[in-house]
Coordinates of C-alpha atoms in Angstrom, one line a residue:
X1 CA 19.3 2.2 9.0
X2 CA 19.6 1.8 12.8
X3 CA 16.4 3.2 14.2
X4 CA 17.7 3.5 17.8
X5 CA 17.4 7.2 18.8
X6 CA 20.6 9.0 19.5
X7 CA 21.4 9.7 23.1
X8 CA 22.6 13.1 24.4
X9 CA 24.2 12.7 27.8
X10 CA 24.6 15.0 30.8
X11 CA 22.4 18.1 30.1
X12 CA 18.8 17.7 29.2
X13 CA 17.2 20.9 27.7
X14 CA 14.1 22.3 29.5
X15 CA 11.7 21.1 26.7
X16 CA 13.1 17.5 27.1
X17 CA 12.4 17.6 30.8
X18 CA 8.7 18.2 29.9
X19 CA 8.8 14.9 28.0
X20 CA 10.2 13.1 30.9
X21 CA 7.6 14.8 33.3
X22 CA 4.9 13.4 31.1
X23 CA 3.1 16.7 30.8
X24 CA -0.1 16.7 28.8
X25 CA -0.9 19.1 26.0
X26 CA -4.3 20.0 27.4
X27 CA -6.3 19.8 24.2
X28 CA -6.9 17.1 21.6
X29 CA -5.6 16.8 18.1
X30 CA -6.2 14.6 15.1
X31 CA -4.9 14.4 11.5
X32 CA -6.1 14.5 8.0
X33 CA -3.8 13.0 5.3
X34 CA -3.4 14.7 1.9
X35 CA -1.7 12.6 -0.9
X36 CA 1.3 13.9 -2.7
X37 CA 1.5 12.4 -6.3
X38 CA 4.2 11.5 -8.7
X39 CA 3.1 12.4 -12.2
X40 CA 5.8 10.2 -13.7
X41 CA 4.6 7.0 -12.0
X42 CA 1.0 8.0 -11.7
X43 CA 1.1 6.9 -8.0
X44 CA 1.1 8.4 -4.6
X45 CA 4.5 9.3 -3.5
X46 CA 3.7 10.5 0.0
X47 CA 0.9 11.8 2.4
X48 CA 1.2 15.1 4.3
X49 CA -0.1 14.9 7.8
X50 CA -2.3 18.0 8.4
X51 CA -3.4 18.8 12.0
X52 CA -7.1 19.0 12.8
X53 CA -9.3 19.1 15.9
X54 CA -10.6 15.9 17.3
X55 CA -13.8 16.1 15.2
X56 CA -12.2 17.6 12.1
X57 CA -12.1 21.2 13.2
X58 CA -9.8 23.4 11.1
X59 CA -6.1 23.7 11.6
X60 CA -6.6 27.3 12.7
X61 CA -8.9 26.2 15.6
X62 CA -6.0 24.0 16.8
X63 CA -3.1 26.4 16.1
X64 CA -4.9 29.2 17.9
X65 CA -4.4 27.2 21.1
X66 CA -0.7 27.0 20.7
X67 CA 1.3 29.4 22.9
X68 CA 5.0 29.8 23.9
X69 CA 4.2 27.8 27.0
X70 CA 2.8 24.7 25.1
X71 CA 4.6 24.9 21.8
X72 CA 7.1 22.2 22.6
X73 CA 4.4 19.7 23.8
X74 CA 2.3 20.6 20.8
X75 CA 5.2 19.9 18.3
X76 CA 5.9 16.6 20.2
X77 CA 2.4 15.5 20.3
X78 CA 1.8 16.2 16.5
X79 CA 4.8 14.0 15.7
X80 CA 3.5 11.0 17.7
X81 CA -0.2 11.4 16.7
X82 CA 0.8 11.8 12.9
X83 CA 2.8 8.5 13.0
X84 CA 0.3 6.7 15.0
X85 CA -2.5 7.7 12.7
X86 CA -0.5 6.7 9.6
X87 CA 0.5 3.4 11.1
X88 CA -3.2 2.5 12.1
X89 CA -4.3 3.4 8.5
X90 CA -1.7 1.1 7.0
X91 CA -0.1 3.9 5.1
X92 CA 2.7 2.5 3.0
X93 CA 4.1 5.5 1.3
X94 CA 6.2 8.3 2.8
X95 CA 4.8 10.5 5.6
X96 CA 5.4 14.2 5.6
X97 CA 5.3 15.8 9.1
X98 CA 5.4 19.6 9.7
X99 CA 7.4 20.7 12.6
X100 CA 8.0 23.9 14.5
X101 CA 11.7 24.7 14.6
X102 CA 11.3 27.2 17.5
X103 CA 10.1 24.2 19.6
X104 CA 13.2 22.2 19.0
X105 CA 15.7 22.7 21.8
X106 CA 18.3 20.2 20.8
X107 CA 17.7 18.1 17.8
X108 CA 19.2 14.8 19.2
X109 CA 17.3 15.1 22.4
X110 CA 14.0 16.4 21.0
X111 CA 13.8 13.6 18.3
X112 CA 13.4 11.0 21.0
X113 CA 9.7 10.8 21.1
X114 CA 9.6 10.6 17.3
X115 CA 12.0 7.5 17.3
X116 CA 10.0 6.0 20.1
X117 CA 6.6 6.5 18.2
X118 CA 8.2 5.0 15.0
X119 CA 9.3 2.0 16.9
X120 CA 6.1 1.6 18.9
X121 CA 3.9 1.8 15.8
X122 CA 6.4 0.0 13.6
X123 CA 6.6 2.9 11.1
X124 CA 10.1 3.0 9.4
X125 CA 11.9 6.3 10.0
X126 CA 13.3 6.3 6.5
X127 CA 9.7 6.9 5.3
X128 CA 9.3 10.0 7.4
X129 CA 9.7 13.6 5.9
X130 CA 10.2 16.5 8.2
X131 CA 9.0 19.7 6.6
X132 CA 9.2 23.3 7.9
X133 CA 7.5 26.4 6.4
X134 CA 10.0 28.6 4.8
X135 CA 8.0 31.6 6.2
X136 CA 8.2 30.2 9.7
X137 CA 9.7 33.0 11.8
X138 CA 12.8 31.3 12.8
X139 CA 14.8 33.6 15.1
X140 CA 17.9 31.6 14.7
X141 CA 18.4 30.4 11.1
X142 CA 21.6 28.5 11.9
X143 CA 19.6 26.5 14.4
X144 CA 17.1 25.5 11.8
X145 CA 20.0 24.4 9.5
X146 CA 21.4 22.4 12.3
X147 CA 18.0 20.7 13.0
X148 CA 17.8 19.8 9.2
X149 CA 21.3 18.4 9.2
X150 CA 20.9 16.3 12.3
X151 CA 17.6 15.0 11.0
X152 CA 19.2 14.0 7.8
X153 CA 22.0 12.3 9.8
X154 CA 19.3 10.3 11.8
X155 CA 17.8 8.9 8.5
X156 CA 14.9 11.3 8.0
X157 CA 14.1 13.1 4.9
X158 CA 13.7 16.9 4.8
X159 CA 11.5 19.5 3.0
X160 CA 11.0 23.2 2.9
X161 CA 7.4 24.1 2.5
X162 CA 6.0 27.3 1.0
X163 CA 9.3 28.1 -0.7
X164 CA 9.2 31.5 -2.2
X165 CA 6.7 33.0 0.4
X166 CA 8.9 33.7 3.4
X167 CA 11.8 35.8 4.4
X168 CA 14.6 33.4 3.8
X169 CA 14.2 32.1 0.3
X170 CA 17.4 31.4 -1.6
X171 CA 19.6 32.3 1.3
X172 CA 18.2 29.3 3.3
X173 CA 18.6 27.0 0.2
X174 CA 22.3 28.2 -0.1
X175 CA 23.0 27.1 3.5
X176 CA 21.0 23.7 3.3
X177 CA 19.7 21.7 0.5
X178 CA 16.8 19.5 1.6
X179 CA 15.5 16.6 -0.2
X180 CA 12.4 18.5 -1.4
X181 CA 11.3 22.0 -1.7
X182 CA 7.6 22.7 -2.1
X183 CA 6.8 25.7 -4.2
X184 CA 4.3 28.1 -2.5
X185 CA 0.8 27.8 -3.8
X186 CA 0.6 31.5 -4.7
X187 CA 3.2 30.9 -7.2
X188 CA 1.2 27.9 -8.5
X189 CA -2.1 29.7 -8.8
X190 CA -3.0 30.4 -12.4
X191 CA 0.7 29.8 -13.4
X192 CA -0.5 28.8 -16.9
X193 CA -1.3 32.4 -17.6
X194 CA 1.2 34.3 -15.7
X195 CA 4.6 34.9 -17.4
X196 CA 6.3 36.3 -14.2
X197 CA 5.2 33.2 -12.3
X198 CA 6.4 30.9 -15.0
X199 CA 9.9 32.6 -15.2
X200 CA 10.2 32.2 -11.4
X201 CA 9.2 28.7 -11.4
X202 CA 11.4 27.8 -14.2
X203 CA 14.4 29.4 -12.3
X204 CA 13.6 27.4 -9.2
X205 CA 13.5 24.1 -11.1
X206 CA 16.8 25.0 -12.7
X207 CA 18.5 25.8 -9.3
X208 CA 17.0 22.6 -7.7
X209 CA 18.2 20.5 -10.6
X210 CA 21.7 21.8 -10.1
X211 CA 21.5 21.2 -6.3
X212 CA 19.9 17.6 -6.7
X213 CA 16.8 18.8 -4.8
X214 CA 13.3 17.6 -5.8
X215 CA 10.6 20.2 -6.5
X216 CA 7.1 19.7 -5.3
X217 CA 4.2 22.0 -6.5
X218 CA 1.4 22.3 -4.0
X219 CA -2.1 23.8 -4.2
X220 CA -2.8 22.6 -7.7
X221 CA -6.5 23.0 -8.5
X222 CA -6.7 23.0 -12.3
X223 CA -5.4 20.8 -15.0
X224 CA -3.9 23.8 -16.8
X225 CA -1.7 24.4 -13.8
X226 CA -0.9 20.7 -13.6
X227 CA 0.1 20.6 -17.3
X228 CA 2.3 23.7 -17.2
X229 CA 4.1 22.4 -14.1
X230 CA 4.6 18.9 -15.5
X231 CA 6.0 20.4 -18.7
X232 CA 8.3 22.6 -16.6
X233 CA 9.8 19.4 -15.2
X234 CA 8.0 19.0 -11.9
X235 CA 6.7 15.5 -11.2
X236 CA 5.6 15.8 -7.5
X237 CA 2.3 17.5 -7.0
X238 CA -0.3 18.1 -4.4
X239 CA -3.6 19.8 -4.4
X240 CA -7.4 19.6 -4.6
X241 CA -7.3 18.5 -8.3
X242 CA -5.8 15.2 -7.0
X243 CA -7.4 14.9 -3.6
X244 CA -8.5 16.9 -0.6
X245 CA -7.1 16.1 2.8
X246 CA -8.8 13.0 4.3
X247 CA -9.7 13.2 7.9
X248 CA -8.4 10.1 9.8
X249 CA -8.3 8.3 6.4
X250 CA -6.0 7.8 3.4
X251 CA -7.0 9.9 0.3
X252 CA -8.0 8.4 -2.8
X253 CA -6.9 10.0 -6.1
X254 CA -9.5 11.1 -8.6
X255 CA -8.7 9.1 -11.7
X256 CA -9.5 12.1 -14.0
X257 CA -6.7 14.1 -12.4
X258 CA -4.1 12.1 -14.2
X259 CA -5.6 12.9 -17.7

């Protein structure tokens, strides 16, 4: 895969001018990394980069500082810092980065800093997953679909987070099939005792199997939840049962979580 970033000529969107001007975000961010495991291989499949304050403060404390004025700079800074941190930790698995679609003006132009960070820190772009929360209030859904398609074309993997929790749901999946969908943790919670949740998840698994989309269950806290989801055909899992987010570190899976 050629990791040279694509160039859009002539018109530079306003957000990209901010990158050229070297504007600073104005507050510090750091990342915790939470493993995503593959139950089939009993190994770590990927790590999700979760934004934190510079001393481990909560994501809320950081996100509460994001405004319309700094949304673009925040989104760009998160990509660069997540990649830098992963490279410095020697992360060898996939890296999942959340992005804000409303902060992307033009996919090919706004991806430049990501390519530059990947090159600078020698982190292969084919090991990067870009994920967006399905509940993110995207004012222009065709714009989101275009972002996803462009990112796939550049060589990145894509994921829809919190599937089943937002306003788009199956309509979004009908328009674009990502590499991965992450089932919302509210559907996962106590699924071993909930017939309605079981029926919904079985339906999601069947749809994704037909569309060649991998399913990931997040927010797993009990072995009973793990066992039901594994038996339902879901191999990719994430949650406190396996490992909590590790601040500026690579999480280690609790051996008892496999059995």
